[in-house]
Coordinates of C-alpha atoms and ligand atoms in Angstrom, one line a residue:
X1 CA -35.7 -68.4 -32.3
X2 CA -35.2 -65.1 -31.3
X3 CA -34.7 -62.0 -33.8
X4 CA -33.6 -58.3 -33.2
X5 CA -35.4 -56.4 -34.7
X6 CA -33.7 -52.8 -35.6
X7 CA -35.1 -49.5 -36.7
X8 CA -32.2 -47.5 -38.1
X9 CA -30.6 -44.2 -38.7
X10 CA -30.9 -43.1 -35.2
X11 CA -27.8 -41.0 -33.5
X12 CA -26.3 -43.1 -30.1
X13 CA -25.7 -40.9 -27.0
X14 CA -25.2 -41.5 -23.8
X15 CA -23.0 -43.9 -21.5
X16 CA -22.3 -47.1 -21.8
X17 CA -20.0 -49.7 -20.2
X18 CA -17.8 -52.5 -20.9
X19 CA -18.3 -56.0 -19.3
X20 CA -15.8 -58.8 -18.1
X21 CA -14.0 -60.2 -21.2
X22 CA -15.2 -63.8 -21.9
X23 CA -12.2 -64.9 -23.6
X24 CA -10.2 -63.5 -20.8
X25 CA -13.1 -65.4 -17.9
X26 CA -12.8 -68.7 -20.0
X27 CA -9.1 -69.7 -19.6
X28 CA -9.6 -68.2 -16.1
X29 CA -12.4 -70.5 -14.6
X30 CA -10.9 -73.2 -16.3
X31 CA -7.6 -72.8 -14.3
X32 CA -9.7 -73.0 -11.3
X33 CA -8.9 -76.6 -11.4
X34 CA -5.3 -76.0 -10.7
X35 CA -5.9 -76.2 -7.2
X36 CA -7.7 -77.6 -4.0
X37 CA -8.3 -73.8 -2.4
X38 CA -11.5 -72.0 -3.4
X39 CA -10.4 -69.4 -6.1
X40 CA -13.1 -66.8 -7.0
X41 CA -13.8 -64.8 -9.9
X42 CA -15.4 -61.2 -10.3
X43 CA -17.0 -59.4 -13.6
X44 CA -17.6 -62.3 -15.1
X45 CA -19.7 -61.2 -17.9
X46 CA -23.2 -63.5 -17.8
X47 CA -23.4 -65.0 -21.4
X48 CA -24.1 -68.7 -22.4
X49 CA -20.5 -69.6 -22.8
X50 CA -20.0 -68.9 -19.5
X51 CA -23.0 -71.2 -18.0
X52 CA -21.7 -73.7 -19.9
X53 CA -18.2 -73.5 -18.4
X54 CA -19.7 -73.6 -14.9
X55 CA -21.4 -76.8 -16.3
X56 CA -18.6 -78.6 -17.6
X57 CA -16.7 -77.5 -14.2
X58 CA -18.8 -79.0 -12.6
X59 CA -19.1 -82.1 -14.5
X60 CA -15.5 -82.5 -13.9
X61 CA -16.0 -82.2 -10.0
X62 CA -14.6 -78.2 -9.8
X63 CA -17.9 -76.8 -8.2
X64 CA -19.7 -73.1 -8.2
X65 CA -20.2 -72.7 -4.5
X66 CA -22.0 -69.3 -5.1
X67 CA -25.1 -71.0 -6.7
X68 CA -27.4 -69.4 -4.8
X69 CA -26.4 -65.8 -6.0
X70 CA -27.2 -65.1 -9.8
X71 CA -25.1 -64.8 -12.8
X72 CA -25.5 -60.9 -13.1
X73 CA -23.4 -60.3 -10.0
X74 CA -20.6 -61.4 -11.9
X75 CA -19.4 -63.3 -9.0
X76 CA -18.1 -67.0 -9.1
X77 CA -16.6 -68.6 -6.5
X78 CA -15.0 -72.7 -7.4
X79 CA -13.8 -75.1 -5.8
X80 CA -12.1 -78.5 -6.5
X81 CA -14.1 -80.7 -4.3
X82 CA -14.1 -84.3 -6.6
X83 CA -11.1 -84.8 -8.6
X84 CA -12.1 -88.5 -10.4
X85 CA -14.0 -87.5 -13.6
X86 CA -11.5 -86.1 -16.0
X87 CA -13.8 -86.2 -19.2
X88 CA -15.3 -83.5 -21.1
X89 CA -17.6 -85.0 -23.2
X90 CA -18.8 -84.0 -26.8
X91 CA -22.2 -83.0 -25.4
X92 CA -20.5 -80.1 -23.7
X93 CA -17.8 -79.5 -26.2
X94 CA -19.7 -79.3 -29.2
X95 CA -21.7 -76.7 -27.9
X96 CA -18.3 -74.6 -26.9
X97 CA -15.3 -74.9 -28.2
X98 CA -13.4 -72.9 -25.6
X99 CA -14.3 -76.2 -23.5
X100 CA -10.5 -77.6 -24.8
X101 CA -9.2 -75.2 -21.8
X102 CA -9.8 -77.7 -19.6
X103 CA -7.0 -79.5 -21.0
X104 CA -3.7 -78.0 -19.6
X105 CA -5.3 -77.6 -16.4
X106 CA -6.6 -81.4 -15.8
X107 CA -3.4 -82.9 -17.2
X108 CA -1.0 -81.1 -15.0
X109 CA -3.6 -81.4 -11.7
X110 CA -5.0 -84.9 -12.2
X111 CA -2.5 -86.4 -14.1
X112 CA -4.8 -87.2 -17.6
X113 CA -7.6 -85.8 -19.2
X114 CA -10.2 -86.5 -21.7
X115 CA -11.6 -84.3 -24.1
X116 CA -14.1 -84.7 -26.6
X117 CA -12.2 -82.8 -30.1
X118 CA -14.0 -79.9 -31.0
X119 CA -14.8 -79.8 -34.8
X120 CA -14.5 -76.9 -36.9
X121 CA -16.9 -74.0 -37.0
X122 CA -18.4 -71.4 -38.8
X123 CA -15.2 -69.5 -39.1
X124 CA -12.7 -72.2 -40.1
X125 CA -11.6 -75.5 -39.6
X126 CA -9.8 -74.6 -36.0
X127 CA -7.4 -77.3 -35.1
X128 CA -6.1 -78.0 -32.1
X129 CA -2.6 -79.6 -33.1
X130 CA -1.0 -77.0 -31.5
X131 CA -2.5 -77.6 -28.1
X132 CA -1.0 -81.1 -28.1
X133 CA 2.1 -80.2 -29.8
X134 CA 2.9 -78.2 -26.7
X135 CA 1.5 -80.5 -23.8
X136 CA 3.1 -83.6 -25.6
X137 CA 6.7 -81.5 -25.3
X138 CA 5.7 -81.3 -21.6
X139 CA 5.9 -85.3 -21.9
X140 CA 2.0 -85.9 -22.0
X141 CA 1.3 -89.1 -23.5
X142 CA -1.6 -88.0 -26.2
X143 CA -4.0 -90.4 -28.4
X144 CA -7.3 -89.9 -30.4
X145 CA -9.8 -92.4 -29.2
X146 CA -13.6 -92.4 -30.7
X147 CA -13.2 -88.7 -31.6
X148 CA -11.8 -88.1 -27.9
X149 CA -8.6 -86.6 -27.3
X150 CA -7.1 -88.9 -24.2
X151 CA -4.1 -87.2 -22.4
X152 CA -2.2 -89.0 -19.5
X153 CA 1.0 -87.2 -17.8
X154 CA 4.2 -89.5 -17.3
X155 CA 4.4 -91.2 -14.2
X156 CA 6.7 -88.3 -12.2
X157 CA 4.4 -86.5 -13.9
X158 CA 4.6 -83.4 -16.8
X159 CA 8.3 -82.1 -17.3
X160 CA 9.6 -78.4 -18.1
X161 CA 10.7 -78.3 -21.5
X162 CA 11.7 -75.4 -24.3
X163 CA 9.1 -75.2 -27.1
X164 CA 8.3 -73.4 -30.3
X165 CA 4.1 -73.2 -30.6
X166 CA 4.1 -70.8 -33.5
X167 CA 1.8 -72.7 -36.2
X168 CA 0.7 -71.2 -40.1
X169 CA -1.4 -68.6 -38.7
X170 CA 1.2 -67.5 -35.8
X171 CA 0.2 -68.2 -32.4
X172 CA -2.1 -70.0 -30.9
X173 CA -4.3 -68.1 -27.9
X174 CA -6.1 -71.3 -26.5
X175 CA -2.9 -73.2 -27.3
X176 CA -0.8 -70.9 -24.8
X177 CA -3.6 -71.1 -21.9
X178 CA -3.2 -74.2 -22.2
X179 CA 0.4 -75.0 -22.2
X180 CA 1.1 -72.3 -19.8
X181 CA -1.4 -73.7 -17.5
X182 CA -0.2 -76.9 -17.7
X183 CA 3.7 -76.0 -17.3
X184 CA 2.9 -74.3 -13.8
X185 CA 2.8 -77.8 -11.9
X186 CA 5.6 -79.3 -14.5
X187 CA 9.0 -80.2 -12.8
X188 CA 11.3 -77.7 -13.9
X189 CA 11.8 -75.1 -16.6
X190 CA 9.4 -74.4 -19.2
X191 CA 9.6 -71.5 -22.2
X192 CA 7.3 -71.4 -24.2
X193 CA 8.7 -69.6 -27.7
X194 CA 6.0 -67.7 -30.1
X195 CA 3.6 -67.7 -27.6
X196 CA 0.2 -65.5 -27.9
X197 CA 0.7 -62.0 -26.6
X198 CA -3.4 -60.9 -25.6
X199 CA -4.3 -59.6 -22.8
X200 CA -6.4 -62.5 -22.1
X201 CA -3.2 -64.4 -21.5
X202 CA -1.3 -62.0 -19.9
X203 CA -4.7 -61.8 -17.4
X204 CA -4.3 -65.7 -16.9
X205 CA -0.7 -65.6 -16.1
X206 CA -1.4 -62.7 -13.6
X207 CA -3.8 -64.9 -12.0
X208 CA -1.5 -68.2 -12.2
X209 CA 1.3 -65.6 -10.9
X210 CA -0.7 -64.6 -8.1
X211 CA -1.2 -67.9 -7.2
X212 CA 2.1 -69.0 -6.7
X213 CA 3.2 -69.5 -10.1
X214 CA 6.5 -68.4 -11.5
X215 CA 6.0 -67.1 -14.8
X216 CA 7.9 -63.8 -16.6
X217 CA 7.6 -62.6 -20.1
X218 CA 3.6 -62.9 -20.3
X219 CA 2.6 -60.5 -22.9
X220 CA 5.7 -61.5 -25.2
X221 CA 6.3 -63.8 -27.1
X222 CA 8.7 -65.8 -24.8
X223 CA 7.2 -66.6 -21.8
X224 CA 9.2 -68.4 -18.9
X225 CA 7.7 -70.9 -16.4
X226 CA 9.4 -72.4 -13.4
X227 CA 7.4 -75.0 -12.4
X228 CA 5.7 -75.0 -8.7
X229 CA 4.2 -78.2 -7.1
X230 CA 1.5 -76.4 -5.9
X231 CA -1.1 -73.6 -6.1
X232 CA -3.2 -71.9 -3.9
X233 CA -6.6 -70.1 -3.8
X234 CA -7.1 -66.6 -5.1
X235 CA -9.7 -63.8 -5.8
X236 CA -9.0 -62.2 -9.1
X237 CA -11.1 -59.6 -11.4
X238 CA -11.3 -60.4 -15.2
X239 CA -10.2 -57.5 -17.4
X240 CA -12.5 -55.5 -19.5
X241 CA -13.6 -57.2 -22.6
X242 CA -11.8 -54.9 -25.6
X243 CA -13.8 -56.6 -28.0
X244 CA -16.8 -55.2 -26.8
X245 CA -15.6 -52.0 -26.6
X246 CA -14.7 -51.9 -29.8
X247 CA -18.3 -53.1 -30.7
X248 CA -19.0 -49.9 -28.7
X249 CA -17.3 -47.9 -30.4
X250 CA -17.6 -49.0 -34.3
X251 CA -21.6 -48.4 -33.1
X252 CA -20.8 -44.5 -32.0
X253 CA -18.8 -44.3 -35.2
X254 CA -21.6 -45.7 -37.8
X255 CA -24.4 -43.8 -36.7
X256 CA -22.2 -40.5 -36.3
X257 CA -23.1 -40.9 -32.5
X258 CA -21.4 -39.2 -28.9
X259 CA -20.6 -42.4 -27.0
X260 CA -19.1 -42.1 -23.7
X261 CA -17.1 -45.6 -22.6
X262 CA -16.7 -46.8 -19.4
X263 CA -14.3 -49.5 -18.3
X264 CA -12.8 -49.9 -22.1
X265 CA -9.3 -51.3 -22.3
X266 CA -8.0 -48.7 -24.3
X267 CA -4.4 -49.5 -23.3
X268 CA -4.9 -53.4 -24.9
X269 CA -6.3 -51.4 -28.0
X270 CA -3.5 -49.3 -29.6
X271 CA -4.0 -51.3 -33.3
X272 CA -7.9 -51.0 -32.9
X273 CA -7.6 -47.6 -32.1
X274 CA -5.0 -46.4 -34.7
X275 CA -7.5 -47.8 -37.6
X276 CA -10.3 -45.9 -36.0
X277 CA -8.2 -43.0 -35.9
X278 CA -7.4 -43.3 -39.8
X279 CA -11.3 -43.7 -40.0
X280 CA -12.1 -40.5 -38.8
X281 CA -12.9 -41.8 -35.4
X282 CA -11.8 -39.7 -32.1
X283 CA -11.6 -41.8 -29.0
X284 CA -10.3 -39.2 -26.3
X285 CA -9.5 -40.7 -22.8
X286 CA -12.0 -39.1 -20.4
X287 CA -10.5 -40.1 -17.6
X288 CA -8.1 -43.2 -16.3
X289 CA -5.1 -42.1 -17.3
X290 CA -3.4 -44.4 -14.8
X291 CA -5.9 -47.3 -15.4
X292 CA -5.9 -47.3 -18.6
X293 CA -7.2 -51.0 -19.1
X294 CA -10.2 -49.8 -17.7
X295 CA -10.8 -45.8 -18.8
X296 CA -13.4 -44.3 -19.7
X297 CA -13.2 -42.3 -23.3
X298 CA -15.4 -40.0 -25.4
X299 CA -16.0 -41.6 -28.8
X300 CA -17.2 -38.9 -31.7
X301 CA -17.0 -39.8 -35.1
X302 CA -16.5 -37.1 -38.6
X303 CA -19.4 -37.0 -40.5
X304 CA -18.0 -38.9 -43.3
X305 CA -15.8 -41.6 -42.3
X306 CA -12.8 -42.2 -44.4
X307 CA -11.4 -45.8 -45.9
X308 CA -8.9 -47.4 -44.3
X309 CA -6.6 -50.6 -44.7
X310 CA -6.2 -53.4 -41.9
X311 CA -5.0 -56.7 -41.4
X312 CA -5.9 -58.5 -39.1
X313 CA -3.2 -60.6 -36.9
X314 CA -2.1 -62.0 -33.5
X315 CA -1.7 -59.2 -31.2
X316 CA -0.8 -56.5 -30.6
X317 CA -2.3 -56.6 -34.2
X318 CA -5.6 -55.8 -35.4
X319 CA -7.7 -58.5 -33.8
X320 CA -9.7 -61.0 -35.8
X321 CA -12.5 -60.3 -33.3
X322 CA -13.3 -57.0 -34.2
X323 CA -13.1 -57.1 -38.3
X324 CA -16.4 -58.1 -39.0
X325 CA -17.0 -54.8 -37.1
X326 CA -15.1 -52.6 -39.3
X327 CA -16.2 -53.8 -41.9
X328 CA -20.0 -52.7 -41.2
X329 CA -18.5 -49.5 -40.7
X330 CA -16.3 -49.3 -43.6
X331 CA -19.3 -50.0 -46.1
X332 CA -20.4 -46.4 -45.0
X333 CA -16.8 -44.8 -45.8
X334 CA -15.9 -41.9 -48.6
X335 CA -13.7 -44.4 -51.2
X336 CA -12.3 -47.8 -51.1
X337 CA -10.7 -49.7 -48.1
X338 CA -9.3 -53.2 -47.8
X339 CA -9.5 -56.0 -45.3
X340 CA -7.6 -58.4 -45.4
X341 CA -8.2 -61.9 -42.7
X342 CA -4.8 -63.4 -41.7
X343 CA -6.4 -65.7 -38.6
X344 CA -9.4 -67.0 -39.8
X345 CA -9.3 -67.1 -43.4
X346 CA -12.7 -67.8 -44.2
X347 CA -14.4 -65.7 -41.5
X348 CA -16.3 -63.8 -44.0
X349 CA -19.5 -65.1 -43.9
X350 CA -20.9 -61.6 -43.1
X351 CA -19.9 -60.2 -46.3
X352 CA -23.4 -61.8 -48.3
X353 CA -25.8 -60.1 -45.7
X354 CA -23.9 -57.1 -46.1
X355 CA -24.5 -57.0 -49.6
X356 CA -28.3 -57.7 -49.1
X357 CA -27.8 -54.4 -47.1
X358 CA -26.5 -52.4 -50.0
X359 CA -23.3 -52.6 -49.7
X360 CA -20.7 -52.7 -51.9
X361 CA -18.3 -55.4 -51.1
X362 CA -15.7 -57.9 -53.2
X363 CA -14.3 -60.8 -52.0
X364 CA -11.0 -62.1 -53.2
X365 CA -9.2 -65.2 -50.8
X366 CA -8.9 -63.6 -47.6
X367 CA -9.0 -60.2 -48.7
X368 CA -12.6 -57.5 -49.2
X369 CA -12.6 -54.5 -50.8
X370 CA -15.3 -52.5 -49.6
X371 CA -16.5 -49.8 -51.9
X372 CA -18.1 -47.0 -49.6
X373 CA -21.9 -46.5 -50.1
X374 CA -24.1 -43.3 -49.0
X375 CA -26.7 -45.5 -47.4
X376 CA -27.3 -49.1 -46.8
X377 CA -31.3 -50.0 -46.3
X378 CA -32.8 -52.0 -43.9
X379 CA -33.2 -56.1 -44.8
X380 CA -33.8 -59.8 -42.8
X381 CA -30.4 -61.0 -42.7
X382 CA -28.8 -64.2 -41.3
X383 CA -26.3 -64.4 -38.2
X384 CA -23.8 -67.0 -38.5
X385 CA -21.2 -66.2 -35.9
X386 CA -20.8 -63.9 -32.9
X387 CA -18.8 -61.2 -34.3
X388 CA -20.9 -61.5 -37.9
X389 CA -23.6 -60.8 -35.7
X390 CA -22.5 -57.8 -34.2
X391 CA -21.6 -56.6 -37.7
X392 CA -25.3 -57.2 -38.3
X393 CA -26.3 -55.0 -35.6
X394 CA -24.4 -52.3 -36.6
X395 CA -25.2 -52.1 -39.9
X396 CA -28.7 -51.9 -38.8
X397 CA -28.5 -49.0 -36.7
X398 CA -26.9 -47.1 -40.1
X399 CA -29.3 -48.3 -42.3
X400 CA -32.0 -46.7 -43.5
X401 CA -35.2 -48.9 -42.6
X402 CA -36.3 -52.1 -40.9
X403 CA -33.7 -54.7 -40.2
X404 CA -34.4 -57.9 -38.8
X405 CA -31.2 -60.2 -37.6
X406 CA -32.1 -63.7 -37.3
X407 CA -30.2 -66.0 -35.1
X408 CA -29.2 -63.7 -32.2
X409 CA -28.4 -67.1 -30.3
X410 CA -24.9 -66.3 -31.9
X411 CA -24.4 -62.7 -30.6
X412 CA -26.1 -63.9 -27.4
X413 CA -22.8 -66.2 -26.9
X414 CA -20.7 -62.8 -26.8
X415 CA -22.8 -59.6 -26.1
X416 CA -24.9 -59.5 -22.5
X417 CA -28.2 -57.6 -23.2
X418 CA -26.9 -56.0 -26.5
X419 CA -30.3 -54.5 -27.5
X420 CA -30.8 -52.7 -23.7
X421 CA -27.7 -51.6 -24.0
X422 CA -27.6 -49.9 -27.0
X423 CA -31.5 -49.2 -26.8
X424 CA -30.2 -47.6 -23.4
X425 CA -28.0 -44.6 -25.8
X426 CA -31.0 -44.5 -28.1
X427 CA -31.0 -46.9 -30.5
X428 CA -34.4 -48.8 -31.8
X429 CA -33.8 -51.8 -31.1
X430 CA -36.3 -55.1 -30.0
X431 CA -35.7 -58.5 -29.4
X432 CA -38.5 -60.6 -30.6
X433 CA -39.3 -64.5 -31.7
X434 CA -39.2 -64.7 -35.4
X435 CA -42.7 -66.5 -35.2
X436 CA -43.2 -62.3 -34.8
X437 CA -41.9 -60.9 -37.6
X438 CA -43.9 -60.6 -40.6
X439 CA -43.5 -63.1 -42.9
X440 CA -41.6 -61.2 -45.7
X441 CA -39.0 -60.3 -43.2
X442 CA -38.5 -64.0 -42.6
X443 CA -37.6 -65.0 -46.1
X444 CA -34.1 -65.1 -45.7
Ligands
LIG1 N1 -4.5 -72.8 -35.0 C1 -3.9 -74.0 -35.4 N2 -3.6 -75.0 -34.6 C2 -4.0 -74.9 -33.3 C3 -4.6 -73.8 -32.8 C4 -4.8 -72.7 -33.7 O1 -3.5 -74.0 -36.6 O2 -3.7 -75.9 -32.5 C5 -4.8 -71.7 -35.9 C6 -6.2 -71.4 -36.0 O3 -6.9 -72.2 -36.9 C7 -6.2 -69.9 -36.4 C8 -5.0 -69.4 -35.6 O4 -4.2 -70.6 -35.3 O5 -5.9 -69.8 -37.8 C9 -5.3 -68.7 -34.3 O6 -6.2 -69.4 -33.5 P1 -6.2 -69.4 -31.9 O7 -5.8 -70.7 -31.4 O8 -5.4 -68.2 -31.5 O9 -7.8 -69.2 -31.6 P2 -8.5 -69.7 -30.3 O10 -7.5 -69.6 -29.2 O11 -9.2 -71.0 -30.6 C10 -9.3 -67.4 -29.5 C11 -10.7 -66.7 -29.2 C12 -11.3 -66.4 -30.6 C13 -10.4 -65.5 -31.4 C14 -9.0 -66.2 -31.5 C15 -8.0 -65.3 -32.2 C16 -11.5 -67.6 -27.1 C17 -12.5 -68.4 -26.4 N3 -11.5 -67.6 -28.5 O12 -9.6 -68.6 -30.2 O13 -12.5 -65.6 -30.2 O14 -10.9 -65.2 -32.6 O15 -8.5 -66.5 -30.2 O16 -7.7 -64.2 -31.5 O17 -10.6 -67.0 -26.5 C18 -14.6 -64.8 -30.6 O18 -14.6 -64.3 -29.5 O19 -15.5 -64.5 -31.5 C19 -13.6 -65.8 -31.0 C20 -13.8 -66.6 -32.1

């Protein structure tokens, strides 16, 4: 398995630009199946989620037309050409969860789906009752058979209807892709109350919209559907991925670094940025002041960051996504700051390898304090999710010392070329099989 291995301490500076978002380019290529007409995608970021969304596609008959061209163009064109297999099976599922997409979109094209049920993962149990509670109200017909969910649409097919799809944890992103794209080809009206506000949705209903969809309110949390009985083909560029710039710019702030950011969704990022702010963090807009989900800013960092409180929530909260982030750069703070997790709960599993790292963290429920350090010092230390592993990575570029992060498959799921990237603004940083790391570095 393949390791990073990361010399830290040293000072980022240069450019560096945002991809695609691949929770925006999920949702999106999975809508492809709403209709017959070829629909194609640009900036798609290249990452192994992705390949296996263009596999499941084309399991289910929705094919990549643009084989022949690579992945790193970031081009993918689909098309519809076989509409008889309706079953995502747990093969595919198990290895991405962001395969229950497909959902919304089959039901309301082909009239019934089949979907293995993803299982929970490293950062929680992640249940899908929301999903179903919404496409059931649509009058889908829903059952769990041998661990598949099996979805058929009424005979006059799916119906507009008014529903609430707030759940314990507030609103469901996946849940509102999925209901949205399935009220599109319902007969009628549909609203759709406590829906998810992220620019990843508000991206897919731009797209639906621009494919003859009639949807208002995207981006609050009552969005409006009247449904169409048809949609056509489209060519539509996937917004910047404002987790990764946030990566980006957590990395400039931890190693006291000058990163310049191009194509960052600043505008999608006021939370994100008011925290870094508070930090000590100065992100100045360089330029895009009229495109300001794709800018370009200046990030520069005080000397000595200070603590800061967040929460994270639903947005236009602080995102889960990036908390694993500030919390790597947090551990290097003058004083105490506090994170608390309101979506996932348990996504803490960074906090131990932290520690190994020196820092000074204490985990009560769903809230860490983290005690600023001076230094943390290089150690082996054990991805377990993608964002964990980005926390990794940027605690290694602080510390002082060798680090080695085992289990880059996880960051590999997120983060194209992650170590050229930031070896690119002067990081040391390798990627190497862990057969290659000397064996005390392994013994994690
Ligand atoms: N929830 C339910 N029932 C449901 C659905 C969700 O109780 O039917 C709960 C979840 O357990 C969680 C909360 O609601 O406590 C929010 O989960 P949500 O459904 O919004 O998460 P998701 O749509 O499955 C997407 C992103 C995640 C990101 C979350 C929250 C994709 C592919 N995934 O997941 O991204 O953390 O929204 O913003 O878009 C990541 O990129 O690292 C990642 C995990």
């Amino acid at each position: 398995m393949d390791v990073f291995v990361i010399e830290g301490g040293r000072r980022l500076e240069g450019n560096i630009r945002v991809n695609g978002s691949k929770n925006a380019a999920l949702p999106l290529m999975a809508a492809a199946l709403l209709t017959d007409d070829k629909v194609t995608f640009r900036d798609i970021p290249d990452l192994a989620d992705i390949r296996n969304m263009v596999r499941l596609l084309a399991e289910l008959g929705c094919l990549r037309l643009n084989e022949a061209e690579g992945f790193e163009t970031g081009v993918h064109t689909f098309r519809n050409v076989e509409q008889s297999q309706s079953h995502a099976t747990y093969d595919i599922v198990r290895t991405m969860r962001a395969s229950i997409c497909v959902l919304g979109p089959l039901l309301a094209k082909r009239g019934q789906a089949r979907i293995a049920q993803p299982g929970g993962c490293s950062i929680g149990d992640r249940p899908v009752d929301l999903h179903l509670r919404g496409l059931r109200a649509l009058g889908a017909h829903i059952t769990l058979e041998q661990g598949d969910i099996v979805a058929k649409a009424p005979a006059g097919g799916l119906r507009g209807a008014t529903i609430f799809l707030g759940g314990r944890f507030g609103s469901t992103v996946l849940g509102t892709a999925n209901v949205l794209s399935a009220a599109v080809l319902a007969k009628g009206t549909t609203v759709i109350e406590s829906a998810a506000c992220e620019p990843e949705i508000v991206d897919l209903a731009e797209m639906l919209i621009a494919m003859g969809a009639k949807i208002t309110g995207h981006g609050s949390p009552r969005i409006r559907v009247e449904g169409v009985k048809e949609l056509s083909g489209v060519n539509h560029r996937v917004i910047a991925d404002r987790i990764e710039a946030g990566t980006f710019i957590a990395a400039a702030a931890i190693t006291n670094g000058d990163l310049t950011i191009e194509n960052c969704p600043i505008d999608a990022m006021l939370a994100v940025r008011d925290r870094f702010d508070a930090a000590g963090v100065n992100i100045r807009t360089v330029n895009g002041e009229d495109e300001l989900m794709r800018a370009t800013v200046r990030v520069t960092a005080d000397r000595v960051l200070k603590p800061v409180e967040l929460t994270t929530q639903p947005h236009p909260g602080f995102p889960t996504d990036l908390q694993a982030q500030f919390m790597a750069m947090l551990c290097l703070a003058d004083g105490n700051s506090v994170i608390t997790e309101r979506i996932f709960p348990e996504r803490f599993l960074h906090v131990a390898e932290l520690s190994r790292m020196g820092a000074n963290l204490f985990r009560q429920g769903a809230t860490v304090v983290i005690s600023g350090v001076r230094k943390l010092v290089g150690a082996p230390v054990m991805a377990s999710d993608l964002r964990a592993s980005a926390c990794l990575v940027l605690a290694g570029l602080a510390a002082e010392g060798t680090t080695v992060v085992h289990r880059v498959y996880h960051l590999d799921r997120g983060y194209d070329n992650m170590e050229g990237r930031l070896a690119n603004v002067g990081a040391r940083i390798t990627r190497t099989s862990d057969a290659n790391v000397p064996a005390a570095a392994t013994e994690v």
